[in-house]
Every structure is written in C-alpha cells, then in structure tokens.
Amino acid sequence: MANIKSAKKRILVTKTKAARNKSIKSAVKTSIKKVEAAIAAKDKAAATEALKGAISTISKATSKGVYHKNNCARKVSRLSKAVDSME
C-alpha cells in the first residue's frame, strides 16, 4: 500500500474512474446485444429502434473518453450495416 498522500489519492481516483468506465462499457455492450438480438429475430422495426439507442450510448461513451473515436465509428458502422442488410 502507498505511504504518500498523493499516491493514496491516485489509487482512490483510479478506482472511481475504473468503475465509471466499466459501467459505461457494460451499457454499450448491452445496447449492442439488443440490436443483435433484434437482427437474429428478423425484426427490422425493433432493430432500427435498438440501433438508435445503441448509437446514442456508443457516442456518449466516446465523448466521455471511454472509447476512441475510431472504435466508436467502427461499432456504429458494423451495427448500421447489419441492420441495413436485413430484408
């Protein structure tokens, strides 16, 4: 365990930020799974609605610095392409 006061603070801050990042990443994964489930069920309307929510969640995660912007763009692109290619 750290003895220096600033090092102790850094440990606490890191723990807090890691928990926040984990929560945001979990929300992104959940929203992606909802889109994929709708695609698997061949429900285009539900998939489109889920995609809208997923794009919002992914963009928020990117603006908070949890994901790199290219990572965000890739996730959104793949989901959009999957929904658009549905019958």
PDB file of C-alpha atoms in Angstrom:
ATOM      1  CA  MET A   1       0.000   0.000   0.000  1.00  0.00           C
ATOM      2  CA  ALA A   2       1.160   3.514  -0.791  1.00  0.00           C
ATOM      3  CA  ASN A   3       2.530   5.707   2.007  1.00  0.00           C
ATOM      4  CA  ILE A   4       2.469   9.058   0.226  1.00  0.00           C
ATOM      5  CA  LYS A   5      -0.755  11.024   0.459  1.00  0.00           C
ATOM      6  CA  SER A   6      -0.902  11.870  -3.256  1.00  0.00           C
ATOM      7  CA  ALA A   7      -0.340   8.222  -4.174  1.00  0.00           C
ATOM      8  CA  LYS A   8      -3.214   7.177  -1.883  1.00  0.00           C
ATOM      9  CA  LYS A   9      -5.444   9.726  -3.582  1.00  0.00           C
ATOM     10  CA  ARG A  10      -4.440   8.465  -7.036  1.00  0.00           C
ATOM     11  CA  ILE A  11      -5.447   4.926  -6.002  1.00  0.00           C
ATOM     12  CA  LEU A  12      -8.896   6.159  -4.939  1.00  0.00           C
ATOM     13  CA  VAL A  13      -9.376   8.278  -8.069  1.00  0.00           C
ATOM     14  CA  THR A  14      -8.269   5.425 -10.319  1.00  0.00           C
ATOM     15  CA  LYS A  15     -10.698   3.045  -8.629  1.00  0.00           C
ATOM     16  CA  THR A  16     -13.572   5.517  -9.105  1.00  0.00           C
ATOM     17  CA  LYS A  17     -12.773   6.162 -12.761  1.00  0.00           C
ATOM     18  CA  ALA A  18     -12.332   2.444 -13.485  1.00  0.00           C
ATOM     19  CA  ALA A  19     -15.780   1.735 -12.014  1.00  0.00           C
ATOM     20  CA  ARG A  20     -17.306   4.507 -14.132  1.00  0.00           C
ATOM     21  CA  ASN A  21     -15.620   3.227 -17.292  1.00  0.00           C
ATOM     22  CA  LYS A  22     -16.724  -0.336 -16.561  1.00  0.00           C
ATOM     23  CA  SER A  23     -20.328   0.790 -16.142  1.00  0.00           C
ATOM     24  CA  ILE A  24     -20.274   2.725 -19.420  1.00  0.00           C
ATOM     25  CA  LYS A  25     -18.648  -0.168 -21.325  1.00  0.00           C
ATOM     26  CA  SER A  26     -21.258  -2.545 -19.923  1.00  0.00           C
ATOM     27  CA  ALA A  27     -24.074  -0.266 -21.129  1.00  0.00           C
ATOM     28  CA  VAL A  28     -22.535  -0.171 -24.613  1.00  0.00           C
ATOM     29  CA  LYS A  29     -22.249  -3.962 -24.755  1.00  0.00           C
ATOM     30  CA  THR A  30     -25.871  -4.355 -23.610  1.00  0.00           C
ATOM     31  CA  SER A  31     -27.150  -1.960 -26.268  1.00  0.00           C
ATOM     32  CA  ILE A  32     -25.180  -3.806 -28.967  1.00  0.00           C
ATOM     33  CA  LYS A  33     -26.618  -7.129 -27.797  1.00  0.00           C
ATOM     34  CA  LYS A  34     -30.153  -5.694 -28.071  1.00  0.00           C
ATOM     35  CA  VAL A  35     -29.539  -4.761 -31.703  1.00  0.00           C
ATOM     36  CA  GLU A  36     -28.035  -8.159 -32.470  1.00  0.00           C
ATOM     37  CA  ALA A  37     -30.964  -9.935 -30.786  1.00  0.00           C
ATOM     38  CA  ALA A  38     -33.451  -7.972 -32.897  1.00  0.00           C
ATOM     39  CA  ILE A  39     -31.464  -8.819 -36.038  1.00  0.00           C
ATOM     40  CA  ALA A  40     -31.454 -12.510 -35.077  1.00  0.00           C
ATOM     41  CA  ALA A  41     -35.248 -12.344 -34.570  1.00  0.00           C
ATOM     42  CA  LYS A  42     -35.535 -10.726 -38.042  1.00  0.00           C
ATOM     43  CA  ASP A  43     -37.500  -7.807 -36.582  1.00  0.00           C
ATOM     44  CA  LYS A  44     -36.425  -4.786 -38.648  1.00  0.00           C
ATOM     45  CA  ALA A  45     -38.529  -2.248 -36.701  1.00  0.00           C
ATOM     46  CA  ALA A  46     -37.136  -3.356 -33.337  1.00  0.00           C
ATOM     47  CA  ALA A  47     -33.629  -3.494 -34.768  1.00  0.00           C
ATOM     48  CA  THR A  48     -33.919   0.076 -36.061  1.00  0.00           C
ATOM     49  CA  GLU A  49     -35.132   1.348 -32.682  1.00  0.00           C
ATOM     50  CA  ALA A  50     -32.418  -0.575 -30.839  1.00  0.00           C
ATOM     51  CA  LEU A  51     -29.825   0.796 -33.284  1.00  0.00           C
ATOM     52  CA  LYS A  52     -30.882   4.357 -32.490  1.00  0.00           C
ATOM     53  CA  GLY A  53     -30.365   3.726 -28.771  1.00  0.00           C
ATOM     54  CA  ALA A  54     -27.086   1.909 -29.358  1.00  0.00           C
ATOM     55  CA  ILE A  55     -25.658   4.749 -31.452  1.00  0.00           C
ATOM     56  CA  SER A  56     -26.574   7.199 -28.694  1.00  0.00           C
ATOM     57  CA  THR A  57     -24.960   5.051 -25.995  1.00  0.00           C
ATOM     58  CA  ILE A  58     -21.801   4.479 -28.029  1.00  0.00           C
ATOM     59  CA  SER A  59     -21.468   8.189 -28.851  1.00  0.00           C
ATOM     60  CA  LYS A  60     -21.838   9.153 -25.192  1.00  0.00           C
ATOM     61  CA  ALA A  61     -19.146   6.646 -24.233  1.00  0.00           C
ATOM     62  CA  THR A  62     -16.847   8.159 -26.852  1.00  0.00           C
ATOM     63  CA  SER A  63     -17.483  11.731 -25.716  1.00  0.00           C
ATOM     64  CA  LYS A  64     -16.594  10.688 -22.157  1.00  0.00           C
ATOM     65  CA  GLY A  65     -13.289   9.241 -23.354  1.00  0.00           C
ATOM     66  CA  VAL A  66     -14.088   5.595 -22.684  1.00  0.00           C
ATOM     67  CA  TYR A  67     -13.686   4.599 -26.342  1.00  0.00           C
ATOM     68  CA  HIS A  68     -11.516   6.041 -29.116  1.00  0.00           C
ATOM     69  CA  LYS A  69     -13.499   7.787 -31.849  1.00  0.00           C
ATOM     70  CA  ASN A  70     -12.431   5.254 -34.491  1.00  0.00           C
ATOM     71  CA  ASN A  71     -13.564   2.405 -32.251  1.00  0.00           C
ATOM     72  CA  CYS A  72     -16.933   4.135 -31.893  1.00  0.00           C
ATOM     73  CA  ALA A  73     -17.207   4.685 -35.650  1.00  0.00           C
ATOM     74  CA  ARG A  74     -16.392   1.025 -36.302  1.00  0.00           C
ATOM     75  CA  LYS A  75     -19.027  -0.238 -33.849  1.00  0.00           C
ATOM     76  CA  VAL A  76     -21.701   2.071 -35.261  1.00  0.00           C
ATOM     77  CA  SER A  77     -20.785   1.193 -38.837  1.00  0.00           C
ATOM     78  CA  ARG A  78     -20.980  -2.548 -38.237  1.00  0.00           C
ATOM     79  CA  LEU A  79     -24.338  -2.305 -36.480  1.00  0.00           C
ATOM     80  CA  SER A  80     -25.773   0.002 -39.151  1.00  0.00           C
ATOM     81  CA  LYS A  81     -24.576  -2.280 -41.928  1.00  0.00           C
ATOM     82  CA  ALA A  82     -26.124  -5.313 -40.217  1.00  0.00           C
ATOM     83  CA  VAL A  83     -29.492  -3.572 -39.775  1.00  0.00           C
ATOM     84  CA  ASP A  84     -29.484  -2.186 -43.336  1.00  0.00           C
ATOM     85  CA  SER A  85     -28.744  -5.603 -44.823  1.00  0.00           C
ATOM     86  CA  MET A  86     -31.881  -7.104 -43.232  1.00  0.00           C
ATOM     87  CA  GLU A  87     -34.782  -7.977 -45.524  1.00  0.00           C
TER      88      GLU A  87
END
